[in-house]
mmCIF file of C-alpha atoms in Angstrom:
data_model
loop_
_atom_site.group_PDB
_atom_site.id
_atom_site.type_symbol
_atom_site.label_atom_id
_atom_site.label_comp_id
_atom_site.label_asym_id
_atom_site.label_seq_id
_atom_site.Cartn_x
_atom_site.Cartn_y
_atom_site.Cartn_z
ATOM 1 C CA SER A 192 132.069 42.771 36.332
ATOM 2 C CA ALA A 193 135.786 43.394 35.947
ATOM 3 C CA VAL A 194 138.166 40.504 35.363
ATOM 4 C CA ILE A 195 141.619 41.037 36.813
ATOM 5 C CA SER A 196 144.780 39.279 35.729
ATOM 6 C CA GLN A 197 147.546 39.569 38.314
ATOM 7 C CA LYS A 198 151.050 38.291 37.616
ATOM 8 C CA PRO A 199 153.067 36.550 38.855
ATOM 9 C CA SER A 200 150.894 34.360 41.031
ATOM 10 C CA ARG A 201 153.849 33.496 43.223
ATOM 11 C CA ASP A 202 157.581 34.017 43.384
ATOM 12 C CA ILE A 203 160.539 33.231 45.575
ATOM 13 C CA CYS A 204 163.089 36.027 45.594
ATOM 14 C CA GLN A 205 166.437 36.672 47.167
ATOM 15 C CA ARG A 206 167.038 39.371 49.716
ATOM 16 C CA GLY A 207 168.046 42.689 48.160
ATOM 17 C CA THR A 208 166.337 42.121 44.816
ATOM 18 C CA SER A 209 163.152 43.717 43.466
ATOM 19 C CA LEU A 210 159.952 42.226 42.066
ATOM 20 C CA THR A 211 157.368 43.935 39.877
ATOM 21 C CA ILE A 212 153.770 42.729 40.086
ATOM 22 C CA GLN A 213 151.357 43.474 37.256
ATOM 23 C CA CYS A 214 147.623 44.027 37.422
ATOM 24 C CA GLN A 215 145.670 44.039 34.151
ATOM 25 C CA VAL A 216 141.919 44.683 34.053
ATOM 26 C CA ASP A 217 139.678 43.799 31.130
ATOM 27 C CA SER A 218 137.790 47.104 31.326
ATOM 28 C CA GLN A 219 138.447 50.673 32.395
ATOM 29 C CA VAL A 220 138.140 51.190 36.128
ATOM 30 C CA THR A 221 137.903 54.241 38.309
ATOM 31 C CA MET A 222 140.069 53.143 41.188
ATOM 32 C CA MET A 223 142.943 50.692 41.554
ATOM 33 C CA PHE A 224 144.365 49.709 44.926
ATOM 34 C CA TRP A 225 147.326 47.663 46.114
ATOM 35 C CA TYR A 226 147.074 45.677 49.351
ATOM 36 C CA ARG A 227 149.488 43.616 51.395
ATOM 37 C CA GLN A 228 148.472 40.645 53.508
ATOM 38 C CA GLN A 229 151.186 39.481 55.854
ATOM 39 C CA PRO A 230 151.023 35.880 57.116
ATOM 40 C CA GLY A 231 148.051 35.404 59.428
ATOM 41 C CA GLN A 232 147.007 39.038 59.099
ATOM 42 C CA SER A 233 144.244 40.914 57.384
ATOM 43 C CA LEU A 234 144.640 43.142 54.350
ATOM 44 C CA THR A 235 146.479 46.446 54.653
ATOM 45 C CA LEU A 236 146.192 49.128 52.009
ATOM 46 C CA ILE A 237 149.580 50.077 50.562
ATOM 47 C CA ALA A 238 148.449 52.769 48.138
ATOM 48 C CA THR A 239 145.875 53.969 45.664
ATOM 49 C CA ALA A 240 147.219 53.918 42.124
ATOM 50 C CA ASN A 241 146.343 57.128 40.299
ATOM 51 C CA GLN A 242 146.185 57.207 36.537
ATOM 52 C CA GLY A 243 148.840 59.466 35.106
ATOM 53 C CA SER A 244 150.149 60.731 38.447
ATOM 54 C CA GLU A 245 151.940 59.575 41.581
ATOM 55 C CA ALA A 246 150.212 57.023 43.759
ATOM 56 C CA THR A 247 148.711 57.982 47.116
ATOM 57 C CA TYR A 248 150.518 56.029 49.828
ATOM 58 C CA GLU A 249 149.187 55.048 53.216
ATOM 59 C CA SER A 250 151.023 55.710 56.433
ATOM 60 C CA GLY A 251 153.985 53.380 56.752
ATOM 61 C CA PHE A 252 154.454 52.860 53.016
ATOM 62 C CA VAL A 253 156.795 54.933 50.854
ATOM 63 C CA ILE A 254 157.368 55.317 47.155
ATOM 64 C CA ASP A 255 161.028 54.305 47.296
ATOM 65 C CA LYS A 256 160.099 50.904 48.726
ATOM 66 C CA PHE A 257 156.863 50.341 46.778
ATOM 67 C CA PRO A 258 156.959 52.294 43.510
ATOM 68 C CA ILE A 259 153.648 52.103 41.666
ATOM 69 C CA SER A 260 152.760 52.929 38.101
ATOM 70 C CA ARG A 261 149.364 53.370 36.474
ATOM 71 C CA PRO A 262 149.808 54.493 32.878
ATOM 72 C CA ASN A 263 146.153 54.030 31.916
ATOM 73 C CA LEU A 264 142.749 53.024 33.289
ATOM 74 C CA THR A 265 143.309 49.270 32.895
ATOM 75 C CA PHE A 266 146.855 48.574 34.068
ATOM 76 C CA SER A 267 149.028 49.085 37.127
ATOM 77 C CA THR A 268 152.271 47.716 38.529
ATOM 78 C CA LEU A 269 153.597 47.480 42.067
ATOM 79 C CA THR A 270 157.315 46.979 42.656
ATOM 80 C CA VAL A 271 158.624 45.641 45.934
ATOM 81 C CA SER A 272 162.160 47.034 46.111
ATOM 82 C CA ASN A 273 165.269 45.891 47.973
ATOM 83 C CA MET A 274 163.349 43.012 49.473
ATOM 84 C CA SER A 275 163.876 41.517 52.891
ATOM 85 C CA PRO A 276 162.220 38.458 54.489
ATOM 86 C CA GLU A 277 159.752 40.835 56.195
ATOM 87 C CA ASP A 278 158.312 41.576 52.749
ATOM 88 C CA SER A 279 157.102 37.988 52.434
ATOM 89 C CA SER A 280 153.359 38.445 51.996
ATOM 90 C CA ILE A 281 150.473 38.144 49.615
ATOM 91 C CA TYR A 282 150.129 41.262 47.476
ATOM 92 C CA LEU A 283 146.695 41.939 46.005
ATOM 93 C CA CYS A 284 145.413 44.287 43.350
ATOM 94 C CA SER A 285 141.829 45.514 43.746
ATOM 95 C CA VAL A 286 139.680 47.670 41.501
ATOM 96 C CA ARG A 287 136.402 49.559 41.668
ATOM 97 C CA GLN A 288 134.579 50.511 38.538
ATOM 98 C CA GLY A 289 132.365 53.307 39.808
ATOM 99 C CA ALA A 290 131.543 55.366 42.864
ATOM 100 C CA TYR A 291 132.709 54.581 46.384
ATOM 101 C CA ASN A 292 129.788 52.226 47.004
ATOM 102 C CA SER A 293 130.377 50.134 43.872
ATOM 103 C CA PRO A 294 131.373 46.474 44.104
ATOM 104 C CA LEU A 295 135.007 45.554 44.538
ATOM 105 C CA HIS A 296 137.009 43.143 42.451
ATOM 106 C CA PHE A 297 140.264 41.505 43.446
ATOM 107 C CA GLY A 298 143.067 39.826 41.599
ATOM 108 C CA ASN A 299 144.193 36.347 42.606
ATOM 109 C CA GLY A 300 147.125 37.737 44.515
ATOM 110 C CA THR A 301 150.891 37.328 44.329
ATOM 111 C CA ARG A 302 152.385 35.132 47.020
ATOM 112 C CA LEU A 303 155.902 36.454 47.608
ATOM 113 C CA THR A 304 158.547 34.644 49.626
ATOM 114 C CA VAL A 305 161.846 36.395 50.287
ATOM 115 C CA THR A 306 164.785 34.248 51.354
ATOM 116 C CA LYS B 134 140.220 47.367 69.967
ATOM 117 C CA ASN B 135 139.912 46.804 66.230
ATOM 118 C CA GLU B 136 137.253 48.818 64.430
ATOM 119 C CA VAL B 137 136.038 45.634 62.735
ATOM 120 C CA GLU B 138 135.765 42.448 64.758
ATOM 121 C CA GLN B 139 134.835 39.055 63.407
ATOM 122 C CA SER B 140 133.773 35.929 65.220
ATOM 123 C CA PRO B 141 134.587 33.175 65.359
ATOM 124 C CA GLN B 142 138.203 33.284 64.217
ATOM 125 C CA ASN B 143 138.079 29.632 63.250
ATOM 126 C CA LEU B 144 135.104 27.418 62.563
ATOM 127 C CA THR B 145 135.006 23.723 61.697
ATOM 128 C CA ALA B 146 131.712 22.105 60.789
ATOM 129 C CA GLN B 147 130.303 19.003 59.144
ATOM 130 C CA GLU B 148 129.031 19.098 55.604
ATOM 131 C CA GLY B 149 125.409 20.163 55.519
ATOM 132 C CA GLU B 150 125.511 22.300 58.646
ATOM 133 C CA PHE B 151 124.172 25.857 58.778
ATOM 134 C CA ILE B 152 127.043 28.304 59.222
ATOM 135 C CA THR B 153 126.963 31.789 60.749
ATOM 136 C CA ILE B 154 129.881 34.213 60.764
ATOM 137 C CA ASN B 155 129.543 37.497 62.599
ATOM 138 C CA CYS B 156 131.007 40.949 62.047
ATOM 139 C CA SER B 157 130.755 43.890 64.453
ATOM 140 C CA TYR B 158 132.091 47.345 63.758
ATOM 141 C CA SER B 159 132.469 50.491 65.796
ATOM 142 C CA VAL B 160 132.408 53.261 63.182
ATOM 143 C CA GLY B 161 129.710 54.777 61.015
ATOM 144 C CA ILE B 162 129.717 53.112 57.645
ATOM 145 C CA SER B 163 128.279 53.625 54.200
ATOM 146 C CA ALA B 164 128.691 50.010 53.100
ATOM 147 C CA LEU B 165 129.912 46.633 54.315
ATOM 148 C CA HIS B 166 131.546 43.959 52.168
ATOM 149 C CA TRP B 167 131.768 40.235 52.688
ATOM 150 C CA LEU B 168 134.746 38.677 50.919
ATOM 151 C CA GLN B 169 135.876 35.089 50.430
ATOM 152 C CA GLN B 170 139.587 34.297 50.272
ATOM 153 C CA HIS B 171 140.627 30.983 48.792
ATOM 154 C CA PRO B 172 143.672 29.023 50.007
ATOM 155 C CA GLY B 173 145.724 30.319 47.082
ATOM 156 C CA GLY B 174 145.146 33.904 48.200
ATOM 157 C CA GLY B 175 142.647 35.139 45.632
ATOM 158 C CA ILE B 176 139.664 37.088 46.926
ATOM 159 C CA VAL B 177 136.101 37.055 45.658
ATOM 160 C CA SER B 178 133.572 39.687 46.636
ATOM 161 C CA LEU B 179 130.414 37.972 47.916
ATOM 162 C CA PHE B 180 128.177 40.825 49.001
ATOM 163 C CA MET B 181 128.073 44.553 49.443
ATOM 164 C CA LEU B 182 125.423 45.725 51.914
ATOM 165 C CA SER B 183 124.227 49.045 53.202
ATOM 166 C CA SER B 184 120.968 47.810 54.746
ATOM 167 C CA GLY B 185 118.739 44.782 55.114
ATOM 168 C CA LYS B 186 119.526 41.426 53.632
ATOM 169 C CA LYS B 187 120.924 39.907 50.453
ATOM 170 C CA LYS B 188 120.847 36.324 49.205
ATOM 171 C CA HIS B 189 122.902 34.591 46.545
ATOM 172 C CA GLY B 190 122.484 30.862 46.214
ATOM 173 C CA ARG B 191 123.255 29.278 49.586
ATOM 174 C CA LEU B 192 124.735 32.480 50.971
ATOM 175 C CA ILE B 193 122.765 35.071 52.921
ATOM 176 C CA ALA B 194 124.131 38.319 54.335
ATOM 177 C CA THR B 195 122.321 40.583 56.757
ATOM 178 C CA ILE B 196 123.178 43.896 58.327
ATOM 179 C CA ASN B 197 121.742 45.840 61.270
ATOM 180 C CA ILE B 198 122.973 49.401 60.980
ATOM 181 C CA GLN B 199 121.639 50.450 64.390
ATOM 182 C CA GLU B 200 123.451 47.616 66.136
ATOM 183 C CA LYS B 201 126.546 47.915 63.916
ATOM 184 C CA HIS B 202 126.457 44.215 63.155
ATOM 185 C CA SER B 203 126.402 41.973 60.117
ATOM 186 C CA SER B 204 126.154 38.226 59.662
ATOM 187 C CA LEU B 205 127.031 35.895 56.826
ATOM 188 C CA HIS B 206 125.104 32.646 56.696
ATOM 189 C CA ILE B 207 125.810 29.559 54.618
ATOM 190 C CA THR B 208 123.060 27.000 54.262
ATOM 191 C CA ALA B 209 123.752 23.335 53.457
ATOM 192 C CA SER B 210 127.495 23.880 53.786
ATOM 193 C CA HIS B 211 129.844 22.003 51.474
ATOM 194 C CA PRO B 212 133.596 21.317 51.607
ATOM 195 C CA ARG B 213 134.094 23.763 48.733
ATOM 196 C CA ASP B 214 132.885 26.507 51.088
ATOM 197 C CA SER B 215 136.118 26.060 53.052
ATOM 198 C CA ALA B 216 137.875 29.415 52.877
ATOM 199 C CA VAL B 217 138.607 32.536 54.892
ATOM 200 C CA TYR B 218 135.655 34.930 55.060
ATOM 201 C CA ILE B 219 136.509 38.579 55.542
ATOM 202 C CA CYS B 220 134.267 41.460 56.564
ATOM 203 C CA ALA B 221 135.297 44.946 55.404
ATOM 204 C CA VAL B 222 133.612 48.278 56.024
ATOM 205 C CA LEU B 223 133.631 51.508 54.080
ATOM 206 C CA ARG B 224 133.558 54.394 56.547
ATOM 207 C CA ARG B 225 130.905 57.042 56.188
ATOM 208 C CA PHE B 226 132.531 60.359 55.345
ATOM 209 C CA GLY B 227 135.747 58.476 55.005
ATOM 210 C CA ASN B 228 138.249 58.615 52.237
ATOM 211 C CA GLU B 229 136.943 55.657 50.245
ATOM 212 C CA LYS B 230 139.223 53.257 52.081
ATOM 213 C CA LEU B 231 138.156 49.954 53.519
ATOM 214 C CA THR B 232 138.811 48.700 57.029
ATOM 215 C CA PHE B 233 139.135 44.928 57.152
ATOM 216 C CA GLY B 234 138.344 42.378 59.803
ATOM 217 C CA THR B 235 140.903 39.677 60.504
ATOM 218 C CA GLY B 236 138.813 36.988 58.869
ATOM 219 C CA THR B 237 137.106 33.751 59.838
ATOM 220 C CA ARG B 238 138.708 30.521 58.684
ATOM 221 C CA LEU B 239 135.950 28.062 57.806
ATOM 222 C CA THR B 240 136.617 24.359 57.311
ATOM 223 C CA ILE B 241 133.804 22.071 56.203
ATOM 224 C CA ILE B 242 134.462 18.374 56.765
ATOM 225 C CA PRO B 243 132.870 15.883 54.364
#
């Protein structure tokens, strides 16, 4: 099974700044996803990171606010731009190694607090 | 109404008790996942089911496709089982995206 290293594990950031979160997998994976979990809420899909091309964003999420890179099959970054307190959440990277019905693997999450 | 509903939202039990967490969904699915989220935020995938029953250690997951219902059972519960348990479904003919329940917060008291 895939082992995911997500960094940083937590951060406290000032309003107006940006934070880049990294997701490194120890093997090549088919799909990489970025999720947000606001306090007391369930997970919401931000986007699917596509290798070598622009990410596919879900309704309500835009590239200018959450730019995503995926230069290869093992690495992706999510940037939270021009942060506000409403961006305080847990951000999670998730991967799937095979077809749609393959097991999922998650990173340990990045707990972001914006002051 | 959410497409994936979990019950109970919160559950506190004594160590050793048998635990059941329920998940009901309203859409056709190709698979259902049970996930465990630790207090730090990390998530571990426990089971992926498309039919029947799976067992891993003290954990058992069942699914009834006709009734659109799944249960997660924990036998001989232990304080280290304290976590949030999340049900997520993969829609049939969907776009490979998961729909998540809101989770069940389980606390096991020694």
